[in-house]
Every structure is written in structure tokens, then in C-alpha cells.
Amino acid sequence: MDERQPDSNRADIILVALIPLLAVAALYAQHFVEPMVAIQAAPSVRPVMPAVEVWLSTADHRLKLAPQPDIDTRSHDASPADIVIDVNTRYQTMTGFGAAMTDSSAWLLQNTLNALQRRALLRELYGPPPNLNLNMMRLIVGASDFSLKLYTLDDIPFGQTDPQLQHFNVAPNLQDVIPVVREVLSIHPEMLIVASPWSAPAWMKTNGNLIGGELLEQYESTYADYLVKYLDTYRGHGIPIFALTLQNEPAYSPISYPGMVMSAETRARIVARYLGPKLAGRKPRTAILDWDHNWSHPEQPLSVLANAEAARYIDGVAWHCYEGSQHEQGRVHRQHPDKDAYITECSGGDWPLNMNGELLWFTRNLLVTGTRQWARGVIYWNLALDENHGPHFGGCQACKGVITIDSQTGAVTRNDEYYALAHFSRFVLPGAARVKSNDTDADKGIANVAFQNEFDGSMVLVMVNIKKAARPVSVADGRFRFEYTMPPESVATFVWNPDLPAALVRRALRWLGHGGSST
């Protein structure tokens, strides 16, 4: 309970409001001198130059999101710059960054760490900056390859059916997934969760099995009910679902873990006739994302979006990184600019091509190029796996999590993916707009993407040098410019505010709007 007196509250508010006003007054005090003094000497007023903060990671792991000395800026002159930022040309607004809370990740967090260790780690991952500030998550409806057993949320004896879903239950999630996600939400209540099923219950499928097969057309409406029931049940446990996909990787039929082929025609029919109408009147409405598979087959989501009845209910397209080009993601968005793009799965692993680490690949290909090609959010695959790349049921034998938790000791290793995500999630805040910056990847070997945060107007630029030599880079932003030499094989995040007095005012107003809360 707050026992301060009303007068004290009022004084606090006045003090906070005065801070930015005093800053503005200090900056512009020269405008209020006596007229006679102004006549005698009228020195030129130099603009206040912002300092640029820098955080740096190197592929050799010598530096890991390490703060560097600030960079001084100077007035932008007529000389050319390598990277030119145009804050007036704006693209998508960002929802955020995160990773999947698979059964394996939740089980490790719940069973390998004690309550204090788990709380501290979750706060590091999901707490506000300077923590990682992850604010997106993917959940699996039933089992995936990263589960400890096969199951769905309506399993009944072989040969029986349950069209009324009387046996629906989330019992398999009550010991780990649900409590861990609830704990995450207690740290970050605005978490955006994307849910994806790997398979319908076996009794709905052509082969009566969770592995392989397709959905029987007679159960398409029931399958939509199954997904809606999942949304309602999880909401009942205090877990709201931001977006839903119909099927994970619908063009692939795995042989060792749950999966189900689902054609574009089937997905369009289910959305148009059943799932779309069932979700349309709900508040808050859960978004529907199509595809949830690789960049290599843009014709799949394009086919679904060509169906006008389905397209009216579809909010965006979900993409995976394992085949194809990010530019196909951009092409689909440009053909349907009213549909958002999200990257909902991409995993690293201990395979030969990545033995030198994955910092550069994930930052350049997934995060920089992915957002330049219109992704509003980027979700990595497993949040946490153990030292044996598990536990898991079939599927990938060498996948890595954002972190590795030792199954015997509980020791946490922060992998390259952790730092790749951190270079974005700590600085590019929800609501930030991607702004124009010229593409320097092909000609200069420096990938870059720029954003402007909504709440204070600060600028964020992420650059990746994939070359084995240092590269000097010049950056121009409106009236200002700065130079920096990117170390070999490195990632850097630059943050500056071109209008600090206005930023202080916005921060004060935001503080007052939240009742003085610092969270």
C-alpha cells in the first residue's frame, strides 16, 4: 500500500515533469538573453550532437554483447556515407523476438532448476532491458519432436471417435508447460504467444496415427473446434494466445515424430468455413497465420490468400528458415501488403556447417534480412535444450536451444543464438518501426537494418560484418553522422537519440501515464 500523502505525490509528479522542461530550457537558454547582449554578440548556435552507444559481439566469442565506448557524432556534410538512414520512410512495426517453449524446454526449466534458479533465468530472458526482453513465444498444441512422449489433447482408444471433444484435456501440460509459461507471464504480462499443432488427434486422421497421414475432411469442423477449445482452455489457465496456425510444416510428413500433411486447398477451406467464423467475433481475437513452413514454397500461402473467403480471416503468414530465401517472404508480403509476416521457427545445431558458431548466420540471415523482408516478429525454435540436444522424441538429433541447460548440474550456457537475439530484443522495442537504410550487404559485406523506437524516438542500427577483415563504416542520419570500424566477423548494435530533449519529455509523459510505475 502506498502511504505517501497526496501532496507528496503531487510534488513527485511536478518534479518528474520539470526534468525534461529544465533540459529543454538549458539547451535553448541562449534564446532568452537580454536583447542588448544579443545585438553585441550573436554567436552561432551549434546543434546538440547525440552520442552513439555501442554493443559488440564477435564470432570468436571474445566479446559477447559487450558495451563499447560511445561514439561522438558530427554534423552531416555533403560527403557520402556508407549507410544512409531515412527516418521518414517507414515500413512495418515490430512485435518482438522470442523462442519456442517446447515440452523439452519447459521440462528442463521445471525439473532441472530449483525455483530460485528458474526465476532468475526467466527474468534474465524475459525481463525488461538490460535483460533480454524476449516478448514472443511459440507453443505446441500437443506433442512435437521436442516432447518426451507422443500425445494430443484428445487421445482415446484406437477405433473410437470423439466428435464432441468430450475427452479434450490439457493434462499433459499441467506439470511443466503451463506452470512455466504462467511464470514467464508474471515477468512479462504482454507476452505474444503463437500456437501451432503438429498433428490432429489420431482418430481424425486418414491413418489413425499421430505420425503421418492427413486430416479426414469429415473432421475439418471438429478440428477447428479442437483448436478453439485449446485457446479457451489455455486462456482459462491465464495464458492468452496471440496467433494460431493450422498446422506446423504442412508440406512435410515426418517419419519419426508427429506430423500431418495439409494442402493449401484444405487450409483455405478450414479457415473460410470453420476456424475463421469461429474466431471472428471473439474479443480479444486470436490472429490466424497461414503456412508455418519454409521460404522455399511461397506458392502455398499465395494459393490460400487467393481464396477471398479464407483471406478475409487470415492476418499473416508464418515462415520457417530451413529452405529458400527470405526474399520470398518479402515477395508474398508485397503482393498482400495487408498481411503480416512472422518467422515462427528456425533452429541452429551442432552440424558441420556451423562448427565455427552461428552468431553471424542468425544475425545476418534471420534477424537482419528477415526483418528487412517484412518480418514483424522472429521466433527461434527451442528456448532450452540439454547437453545431449534433448530431451526429444525423434526428429532433429543435433538441434541447439537459445540456451543449454546441463541436465546434471543445471549450469546454463548462453549460445550464439542468445546473443544474436539480444542484439535486437534488448534495443528494438515492441512498436518500433523499421526505417529505410540502404542495403550494404552485397556491395560492402556489411548487413544492416535500422529501427526507430516509438516511445522515445531513439534510433537502433544493427550491423553484421561477415568478412574476416575489419571494415570502416560511415553512417548518416539526418543532420548527424558517425564513423565506426567493424571488427572482423562481428555484430554491433548502435543506439542514439537525435532529439534528446523531446525524448525526455516523452519518457516523462510515459512515466506519468503509467502512474509512476517503472515496469
Coordinates of C-alpha atoms in Angstrom, one line a residue:
M1 CA 0.0 0.0 0.0
D2 CA 1.3 3.5 -0.8
E3 CA 1.2 5.5 2.4
R4 CA 2.6 8.8 0.9
Q5 CA 0.4 11.9 1.3
P6 CA -1.4 13.4 -1.8
D7 CA 0.9 16.5 -1.6
S8 CA 3.9 14.2 -1.8
N9 CA 2.5 12.5 -4.9
R10 CA 1.8 15.9 -6.5
A11 CA 5.4 17.0 -5.8
D12 CA 6.8 13.9 -7.3
I13 CA 4.8 14.4 -10.5
I14 CA 5.8 18.1 -10.7
L15 CA 9.4 17.1 -10.2
V16 CA 9.3 14.5 -13.0
A17 CA 7.6 16.9 -15.3
L18 CA 10.2 19.6 -14.6
I19 CA 13.1 17.4 -15.5
P20 CA 12.6 17.5 -19.3
L21 CA 11.5 21.1 -19.2
L22 CA 14.7 22.1 -17.5
A23 CA 16.7 20.1 -20.0
V24 CA 14.9 22.0 -22.9
A25 CA 15.5 25.3 -21.1
A26 CA 19.2 24.6 -20.7
L27 CA 19.6 23.7 -24.3
Y28 CA 17.8 26.8 -25.5
A29 CA 18.8 29.3 -22.8
Q30 CA 20.7 31.4 -25.4
H31 CA 17.3 32.4 -26.9
F32 CA 16.3 34.2 -23.7
V33 CA 19.3 36.6 -23.1
E34 CA 18.8 40.4 -23.0
P35 CA 18.2 41.9 -26.4
M36 CA 21.2 44.3 -26.0
V37 CA 23.5 41.3 -25.4
A38 CA 22.2 39.6 -28.4
I39 CA 23.0 42.7 -30.5
Q40 CA 26.5 42.9 -29.2
A41 CA 27.4 39.3 -29.8
A42 CA 25.3 36.8 -31.7
P43 CA 27.3 33.5 -31.7
S44 CA 26.1 30.7 -33.9
V45 CA 24.0 28.1 -32.1
R46 CA 25.5 24.7 -32.5
P47 CA 23.1 21.7 -32.5
V48 CA 23.5 19.3 -29.6
M49 CA 25.2 16.3 -31.0
P50 CA 23.9 12.9 -29.7
A51 CA 26.3 10.3 -28.6
V52 CA 26.0 6.8 -30.1
E53 CA 26.1 3.8 -27.7
V54 CA 27.6 0.6 -29.0
W55 CA 27.3 -3.1 -28.0
L56 CA 29.6 -5.6 -29.8
S57 CA 29.8 -9.4 -30.2
T58 CA 32.5 -11.3 -32.1
A59 CA 32.3 -14.7 -33.7
D60 CA 35.4 -15.8 -31.8
H61 CA 33.4 -15.3 -28.5
R62 CA 36.0 -12.8 -27.3
L63 CA 33.2 -10.2 -27.0
K64 CA 29.6 -11.1 -26.1
L65 CA 27.2 -8.1 -26.3
A66 CA 30.0 -6.1 -24.7
P67 CA 29.4 -2.3 -24.3
Q68 CA 32.0 -0.2 -26.1
P69 CA 33.0 3.5 -25.7
D70 CA 30.4 5.9 -27.0
I71 CA 30.9 7.3 -30.5
D72 CA 30.8 11.1 -31.0
T73 CA 28.7 12.3 -33.9
R74 CA 29.2 15.4 -36.0
S75 CA 27.1 17.4 -38.4
H76 CA 26.3 15.6 -41.6
D77 CA 28.0 17.3 -44.5
A78 CA 27.9 16.7 -48.3
S79 CA 30.4 13.8 -48.1
P80 CA 28.8 10.4 -48.9
A81 CA 28.1 7.8 -46.2
D82 CA 28.1 4.1 -46.5
I83 CA 24.7 3.7 -44.6
V84 CA 22.2 6.5 -45.0
I85 CA 19.1 6.3 -42.8
D86 CA 15.8 7.9 -43.8
V87 CA 13.6 8.0 -40.8
N88 CA 10.7 9.4 -42.8
T89 CA 10.4 6.2 -44.9
R90 CA 8.9 3.7 -42.6
Y91 CA 7.9 0.1 -43.0
Q92 CA 6.5 -2.5 -40.6
T93 CA 6.2 -2.0 -36.9
M94 CA 7.8 -4.7 -34.8
T95 CA 6.0 -7.0 -32.4
G96 CA 9.1 -8.6 -31.0
F97 CA 11.5 -11.6 -30.6
G98 CA 11.5 -14.8 -28.8
A99 CA 11.8 -18.6 -28.8
A100 CA 9.6 -21.7 -28.6
M101 CA 8.6 -23.1 -25.1
T102 CA 8.6 -26.7 -26.4
D103 CA 7.8 -29.5 -24.0
S104 CA 11.5 -30.2 -23.8
S105 CA 12.3 -26.6 -22.8
A106 CA 9.6 -26.4 -20.2
W107 CA 10.5 -29.8 -18.8
L108 CA 14.2 -28.8 -18.4
L109 CA 13.3 -25.5 -16.7
Q110 CA 10.8 -27.1 -14.4
N111 CA 12.8 -30.2 -13.4
T112 CA 16.5 -29.3 -13.7
L113 CA 16.4 -25.9 -11.9
N114 CA 15.2 -25.1 -8.5
A115 CA 12.6 -22.3 -8.0
L116 CA 15.2 -19.6 -7.4
Q117 CA 17.4 -20.6 -10.3
R118 CA 14.4 -20.8 -12.6
R119 CA 13.1 -17.4 -11.6
A120 CA 16.4 -15.8 -12.1
L121 CA 16.9 -17.3 -15.5
L122 CA 13.4 -16.5 -16.7
R123 CA 13.9 -12.9 -15.5
E124 CA 17.1 -12.7 -17.4
L125 CA 15.4 -14.0 -20.6
Y126 CA 12.1 -12.2 -20.4
G127 CA 12.7 -9.2 -18.0
P128 CA 12.9 -5.7 -19.4
P129 CA 16.3 -4.3 -20.6
P130 CA 19.1 -4.7 -19.6
N131 CA 17.7 -8.2 -19.5
L132 CA 17.0 -10.0 -22.9
N133 CA 13.4 -8.7 -23.0
L134 CA 12.1 -11.6 -25.1
N135 CA 8.4 -11.0 -25.7
M136 CA 7.3 -13.6 -28.2
M137 CA 6.9 -17.3 -27.7
R138 CA 5.7 -20.4 -29.7
L139 CA 3.7 -23.1 -28.0
I140 CA 2.8 -26.5 -29.5
V141 CA -0.7 -27.8 -29.4
G142 CA 0.0 -31.4 -28.3
A143 CA 3.4 -33.1 -28.9
S144 CA 6.2 -32.3 -31.3
D145 CA 9.6 -33.8 -31.9
F146 CA 10.7 -32.0 -28.8
S147 CA 8.4 -33.7 -26.4
L148 CA 9.0 -36.6 -24.1
K149 CA 6.2 -38.7 -25.4
L150 CA 3.5 -38.8 -28.2
Y151 CA 0.2 -37.2 -27.4
T152 CA -2.5 -34.8 -28.5
L153 CA -5.2 -33.1 -26.3
D154 CA -7.9 -35.6 -27.2
D155 CA -6.4 -39.1 -27.2
I156 CA -8.9 -42.0 -27.0
P157 CA -8.5 -45.8 -27.6
F158 CA -7.9 -46.9 -31.2
G159 CA -11.2 -47.3 -33.1
Q160 CA -13.1 -44.8 -31.1
T161 CA -14.1 -41.3 -32.1
D162 CA -14.9 -38.1 -30.0
P163 CA -16.6 -35.6 -32.4
Q164 CA -17.9 -33.7 -29.4
L165 CA -14.4 -33.4 -27.9
Q166 CA -15.7 -34.8 -24.5
H167 CA -12.2 -36.2 -23.8
F168 CA -10.3 -33.0 -24.5
N169 CA -7.9 -32.1 -21.8
V170 CA -4.5 -30.4 -21.3
A171 CA -3.3 -32.8 -18.6
P172 CA 0.0 -33.5 -20.4
N173 CA 0.9 -29.8 -20.0
L174 CA -0.1 -29.3 -16.3
Q175 CA 3.3 -30.3 -14.8
D176 CA 5.6 -28.2 -16.9
V177 CA 4.4 -26.2 -19.9
I178 CA 1.5 -24.4 -18.2
P179 CA 3.3 -23.5 -14.9
V180 CA 6.5 -22.3 -16.7
V181 CA 4.5 -20.2 -19.2
R182 CA 2.5 -18.7 -16.3
E183 CA 5.7 -17.8 -14.6
V184 CA 7.0 -16.2 -17.7
L185 CA 3.8 -14.2 -18.0
S186 CA 4.3 -13.0 -14.4
I187 CA 7.5 -11.4 -15.6
H188 CA 6.3 -10.2 -19.0
P189 CA 2.5 -10.0 -18.9
E190 CA 2.4 -8.7 -22.6
M191 CA 4.0 -11.9 -24.0
L192 CA 2.7 -12.7 -27.5
I193 CA 2.2 -16.4 -28.0
V194 CA 1.9 -18.2 -31.3
A195 CA 0.4 -21.7 -31.1
S196 CA 1.0 -24.5 -33.7
P197 CA -0.3 -28.1 -33.8
W198 CA 2.0 -30.9 -35.2
S199 CA -0.9 -33.3 -35.6
A200 CA -4.7 -33.7 -35.1
P201 CA -5.8 -36.4 -32.8
A202 CA -5.2 -39.8 -34.4
W203 CA -9.0 -40.6 -34.7
M204 CA -9.4 -37.5 -37.0
K205 CA -6.7 -38.8 -39.5
T206 CA -6.6 -41.0 -42.5
N207 CA -4.1 -43.4 -41.0
G208 CA -5.3 -43.4 -37.4
N209 CA -1.8 -42.4 -36.3
L210 CA -0.1 -39.2 -35.0
I211 CA 2.8 -39.8 -37.3
G212 CA 2.0 -39.1 -41.0
G213 CA -1.4 -39.2 -42.6
E214 CA -3.8 -36.3 -43.3
L215 CA -6.9 -34.8 -41.7
L216 CA -10.2 -36.5 -42.8
E217 CA -12.5 -34.0 -44.4
Q218 CA -15.4 -35.1 -42.3
Y219 CA -13.5 -33.8 -39.2
E220 CA -12.4 -30.4 -40.5
S221 CA -15.1 -28.6 -38.5
T222 CA -14.2 -30.7 -35.4
Y223 CA -10.5 -29.9 -35.9
A224 CA -11.4 -26.2 -35.8
D225 CA -13.4 -26.8 -32.6
Y226 CA -10.3 -28.6 -31.2
L227 CA -8.1 -25.6 -31.8
V228 CA -10.7 -23.2 -30.4
K229 CA -11.0 -25.4 -27.3
Y230 CA -7.3 -25.2 -26.9
L231 CA -7.5 -21.4 -27.0
D232 CA -10.3 -21.3 -24.4
T233 CA -8.6 -23.8 -22.1
Y234 CA -5.3 -22.1 -22.1
R235 CA -7.0 -18.7 -21.5
G236 CA -8.7 -20.4 -18.5
H237 CA -5.2 -21.1 -17.2
G238 CA -4.3 -17.4 -17.7
I239 CA -2.4 -17.9 -20.9
P240 CA -3.8 -15.9 -23.9
I241 CA -2.8 -16.9 -27.4
F242 CA -1.9 -14.1 -29.8
A243 CA -1.9 -16.1 -33.0
L244 CA -2.7 -19.6 -34.2
T245 CA -1.5 -21.6 -37.2
L246 CA -3.5 -24.6 -38.6
Q247 CA -0.5 -27.0 -38.9
N248 CA 3.2 -27.0 -38.5
E249 CA 5.1 -27.6 -41.7
P250 CA 2.0 -28.8 -43.6
A251 CA 4.0 -29.8 -46.7
Y252 CA 6.2 -32.3 -44.8
S253 CA 5.3 -35.7 -43.4
P254 CA 7.9 -36.8 -40.8
I255 CA 8.5 -40.5 -40.1
S256 CA 9.7 -40.3 -36.5
Y257 CA 7.5 -37.7 -34.8
P258 CA 4.0 -36.2 -35.1
G259 CA 3.1 -34.6 -38.3
M260 CA 0.3 -34.2 -40.9
V261 CA 0.2 -33.0 -44.5
M262 CA -2.3 -30.3 -45.1
S263 CA -2.8 -28.9 -48.6
A264 CA -3.4 -25.2 -49.4
E265 CA -6.9 -26.2 -50.5
T266 CA -7.6 -27.8 -47.2
R267 CA -6.2 -25.0 -45.1
A268 CA -8.2 -22.4 -47.1
R269 CA -11.4 -24.5 -46.7
I270 CA -11.0 -24.9 -42.9
V271 CA -10.3 -21.2 -42.4
A272 CA -13.1 -20.0 -44.7
R273 CA -15.8 -22.3 -43.4
Y274 CA -14.9 -23.1 -39.8
L275 CA -12.0 -21.6 -38.0
G276 CA -12.3 -18.1 -39.4
P277 CA -16.0 -17.6 -38.5
K278 CA -15.5 -19.2 -35.1
L279 CA -12.8 -16.7 -34.2
A280 CA -14.2 -13.6 -35.9
G281 CA -16.4 -12.4 -33.1
R282 CA -14.1 -13.2 -30.2
K283 CA -12.5 -10.4 -28.2
P284 CA -9.6 -10.3 -28.0
R285 CA -9.5 -12.1 -31.3
T286 CA -6.7 -14.6 -31.9
A287 CA -4.9 -14.0 -35.2
I288 CA -4.7 -16.7 -37.9
L289 CA -1.4 -17.2 -39.7
D290 CA -1.2 -19.4 -42.7
W291 CA 1.6 -21.7 -44.0
D292 CA 4.1 -22.1 -41.0
H293 CA 6.7 -23.7 -43.2
N294 CA 9.7 -22.8 -45.4
W295 CA 10.6 -19.8 -47.5
S296 CA 11.0 -22.2 -50.5
H297 CA 7.3 -22.6 -51.3
P298 CA 5.7 -19.1 -51.5
E299 CA 3.1 -20.5 -53.9
Q300 CA 1.5 -22.3 -50.9
P301 CA 0.4 -19.2 -48.9
L302 CA -0.2 -17.3 -52.2
S303 CA -2.7 -20.0 -53.1
V304 CA -4.5 -19.7 -49.8
L305 CA -4.6 -15.9 -49.9
A306 CA -6.0 -16.1 -53.4
N307 CA -9.1 -17.6 -51.8
A308 CA -11.1 -14.5 -50.9
E309 CA -13.3 -16.2 -48.3
A310 CA -10.2 -17.6 -46.5
A311 CA -8.1 -14.4 -46.9
R312 CA -10.6 -12.3 -45.1
Y313 CA -9.8 -14.2 -41.9
I314 CA -6.1 -14.6 -42.3
D315 CA -3.9 -12.0 -40.6
G316 CA -0.5 -13.0 -41.9
V317 CA 1.9 -15.7 -43.0
A318 CA 4.3 -17.7 -40.8
W319 CA 7.7 -18.8 -42.2
H320 CA 10.5 -21.2 -41.4
C321 CA 14.1 -20.7 -42.4
Y322 CA 15.3 -24.2 -43.5
E323 CA 14.9 -23.9 -47.2
G324 CA 14.6 -21.0 -49.7
S325 CA 15.2 -17.3 -49.5
Q326 CA 13.9 -14.6 -47.1
H327 CA 13.1 -12.6 -50.3
E328 CA 10.2 -14.9 -51.0
Q329 CA 8.8 -13.9 -47.6
G330 CA 9.1 -10.3 -48.8
R331 CA 7.5 -11.1 -52.2
V332 CA 4.4 -12.6 -50.6
H333 CA 4.0 -9.5 -48.3
R334 CA 4.4 -7.2 -51.2
Q335 CA 1.6 -9.0 -53.1
H336 CA -0.6 -8.9 -50.0
P337 CA 0.6 -5.8 -48.0
D338 CA -2.3 -6.2 -45.6
K339 CA -1.0 -9.5 -44.4
D340 CA 1.8 -9.5 -41.8
A341 CA 4.9 -11.7 -42.0
Y342 CA 6.4 -13.6 -39.0
I343 CA 9.3 -16.0 -38.7
T344 CA 8.0 -18.7 -36.4
E345 CA 10.8 -21.3 -36.5
C346 CA 14.5 -21.5 -37.1
S347 CA 17.0 -23.7 -35.3
G348 CA 20.7 -23.9 -35.0
G349 CA 22.6 -27.0 -34.2
D350 CA 25.9 -28.8 -33.9
W351 CA 26.2 -29.8 -37.5
P352 CA 29.4 -29.5 -39.7
L353 CA 28.5 -26.3 -41.4
N354 CA 28.1 -24.4 -38.1
M355 CA 31.1 -25.7 -36.1
N356 CA 32.5 -22.1 -36.1
G357 CA 29.4 -20.8 -34.4
E358 CA 26.1 -19.3 -35.5
L359 CA 26.3 -15.7 -34.4
L360 CA 26.8 -14.3 -37.8
W361 CA 24.4 -16.5 -39.7
F362 CA 21.5 -15.9 -37.3
T363 CA 22.0 -12.2 -37.0
R364 CA 22.6 -11.6 -40.7
N365 CA 20.1 -14.1 -42.3
L366 CA 17.4 -14.5 -39.8
L367 CA 17.2 -11.1 -38.0
V368 CA 18.7 -8.5 -40.3
T369 CA 17.5 -9.9 -43.7
G370 CA 14.3 -11.4 -42.1
T371 CA 13.2 -8.0 -40.8
R372 CA 14.3 -6.2 -44.0
Q373 CA 11.9 -8.6 -45.7
W374 CA 9.0 -7.5 -43.6
A375 CA 9.0 -9.9 -40.6
R376 CA 7.3 -8.2 -37.7
G377 CA 8.5 -10.8 -35.2
V378 CA 11.1 -13.5 -35.1
I379 CA 10.8 -16.7 -33.0
Y380 CA 13.7 -19.1 -32.7
W381 CA 12.9 -22.9 -32.1
N382 CA 13.8 -24.4 -28.7
L383 CA 14.4 -21.9 -25.9
A384 CA 16.4 -24.5 -23.9
L385 CA 17.8 -27.9 -24.6
D386 CA 20.3 -30.1 -22.6
E387 CA 23.9 -31.0 -23.4
N388 CA 22.6 -34.0 -25.4
H389 CA 20.3 -31.9 -27.7
G390 CA 17.2 -33.1 -25.9
P391 CA 15.2 -34.4 -24.4
H392 CA 13.2 -35.1 -27.6
F393 CA 11.1 -37.7 -29.4
G394 CA 12.6 -38.3 -32.9
G395 CA 13.4 -35.6 -35.3
C396 CA 16.5 -33.4 -35.0
Q397 CA 19.4 -35.1 -33.3
A398 CA 21.7 -32.1 -33.2
C399 CA 19.5 -29.0 -32.6
K400 CA 20.5 -26.4 -30.1
G401 CA 18.4 -24.1 -27.9
V402 CA 18.9 -20.5 -27.3
I403 CA 20.5 -21.7 -24.1
T404 CA 21.8 -25.1 -23.0
I405 CA 20.9 -26.4 -19.5
D406 CA 23.1 -29.1 -18.2
S407 CA 20.8 -31.9 -17.1
Q408 CA 23.0 -33.0 -14.2
T409 CA 24.2 -29.7 -12.8
G410 CA 21.7 -27.1 -14.0
A411 CA 24.5 -25.0 -15.4
V412 CA 23.4 -22.6 -18.1
T413 CA 25.3 -21.9 -21.3
R414 CA 24.3 -19.0 -23.4
N415 CA 24.6 -19.9 -27.1
D416 CA 25.3 -17.8 -30.1
E417 CA 21.6 -17.6 -30.7
Y418 CA 21.2 -15.9 -27.3
Y419 CA 23.5 -13.1 -28.3
A420 CA 22.0 -12.8 -31.9
L421 CA 18.6 -12.3 -30.4
A422 CA 19.9 -10.0 -27.7
H423 CA 21.3 -7.6 -30.2
F424 CA 17.7 -7.0 -31.3
S425 CA 15.4 -7.8 -28.3
R426 CA 17.2 -5.5 -25.8
F427 CA 17.1 -2.5 -28.0
V428 CA 14.3 -2.8 -30.7
L429 CA 11.2 -2.4 -28.5
P430 CA 7.6 -3.5 -29.4
G431 CA 6.1 -0.9 -31.6
A432 CA 9.4 0.2 -33.1
A433 CA 9.2 1.0 -36.8
R434 CA 11.7 -0.3 -39.3
V435 CA 13.0 2.7 -41.2
K436 CA 14.8 2.9 -44.5
S437 CA 18.5 2.3 -44.7
N438 CA 20.4 1.4 -47.9
D439 CA 21.3 -2.3 -48.3
T440 CA 25.0 -2.7 -47.9
D441 CA 25.2 -6.4 -47.7
A442 CA 26.1 -7.3 -51.3
D443 CA 28.5 -4.5 -52.1
K444 CA 30.2 -3.8 -48.8
G445 CA 29.8 -7.1 -46.9
I446 CA 28.1 -5.2 -44.1
A447 CA 24.5 -6.3 -43.5
N448 CA 22.4 -3.6 -41.7
V449 CA 18.8 -2.8 -40.6
A450 CA 17.6 0.3 -38.8
F451 CA 14.6 1.0 -36.5
Q452 CA 13.1 3.9 -34.5
N453 CA 11.6 3.1 -31.2
E454 CA 8.1 4.5 -30.7
F455 CA 8.2 5.6 -27.0
D456 CA 11.3 7.8 -27.1
G457 CA 12.2 8.2 -30.7
S458 CA 15.6 6.5 -30.2
M459 CA 17.3 5.0 -33.2
V460 CA 18.7 1.5 -33.4
L461 CA 21.0 0.2 -36.1
V462 CA 22.3 -3.4 -36.2
M463 CA 25.3 -4.2 -38.4
V464 CA 26.9 -7.5 -39.2
N465 CA 30.4 -7.8 -40.7
I466 CA 30.8 -11.3 -42.2
K467 CA 34.3 -10.6 -43.5
K468 CA 37.5 -11.8 -41.9
A469 CA 38.9 -8.2 -42.1
A470 CA 37.9 -5.1 -40.2
R471 CA 35.6 -2.8 -42.2
P472 CA 35.3 1.0 -41.6
V473 CA 31.7 2.2 -42.0
S474 CA 30.2 5.7 -42.1
V475 CA 26.5 6.3 -41.0
A476 CA 24.4 9.3 -41.8
D477 CA 21.1 10.0 -40.0
G478 CA 19.5 13.4 -41.0
R479 CA 21.7 16.1 -39.5
F480 CA 24.2 13.7 -37.9
R481 CA 26.8 11.2 -39.0
F482 CA 29.4 9.0 -37.3
E483 CA 32.1 6.5 -38.3
Y484 CA 32.9 3.1 -36.8
T485 CA 35.3 0.3 -37.7
M486 CA 33.5 -3.0 -37.5
P487 CA 35.9 -5.7 -36.2
P488 CA 36.3 -8.9 -38.3
E489 CA 33.3 -11.3 -38.1
S490 CA 31.3 -9.2 -35.7
V491 CA 27.8 -7.9 -34.8
A492 CA 27.2 -4.5 -33.4
T493 CA 24.1 -2.6 -32.2
F494 CA 24.2 1.2 -32.2
V495 CA 21.7 3.3 -30.2
W496 CA 21.3 7.1 -30.3
N497 CA 18.6 9.7 -29.9
P498 CA 18.6 12.5 -32.4
D499 CA 16.2 14.6 -30.3
L500 CA 17.1 14.1 -26.6
P501 CA 15.0 16.9 -25.1
A502 CA 11.9 15.6 -26.9
A503 CA 12.8 12.1 -25.7
L504 CA 13.0 13.2 -22.1
V505 CA 9.5 14.8 -22.4
R506 CA 8.1 11.6 -24.0
R507 CA 9.7 9.4 -21.2
A508 CA 8.2 11.7 -18.5
L509 CA 4.8 11.6 -20.1
R510 CA 5.0 7.8 -20.4
W511 CA 6.0 7.5 -16.8
L512 CA 3.1 9.7 -15.7
G513 CA 0.7 7.7 -17.9
H514 CA 1.8 4.5 -16.1
G515 CA 1.2 6.1 -12.7
G516 CA 4.9 6.3 -11.9
S517 CA 5.5 2.6 -12.4
S518 CA 9.0 1.6 -13.5
T519 CA 7.9 -1.6 -15.1

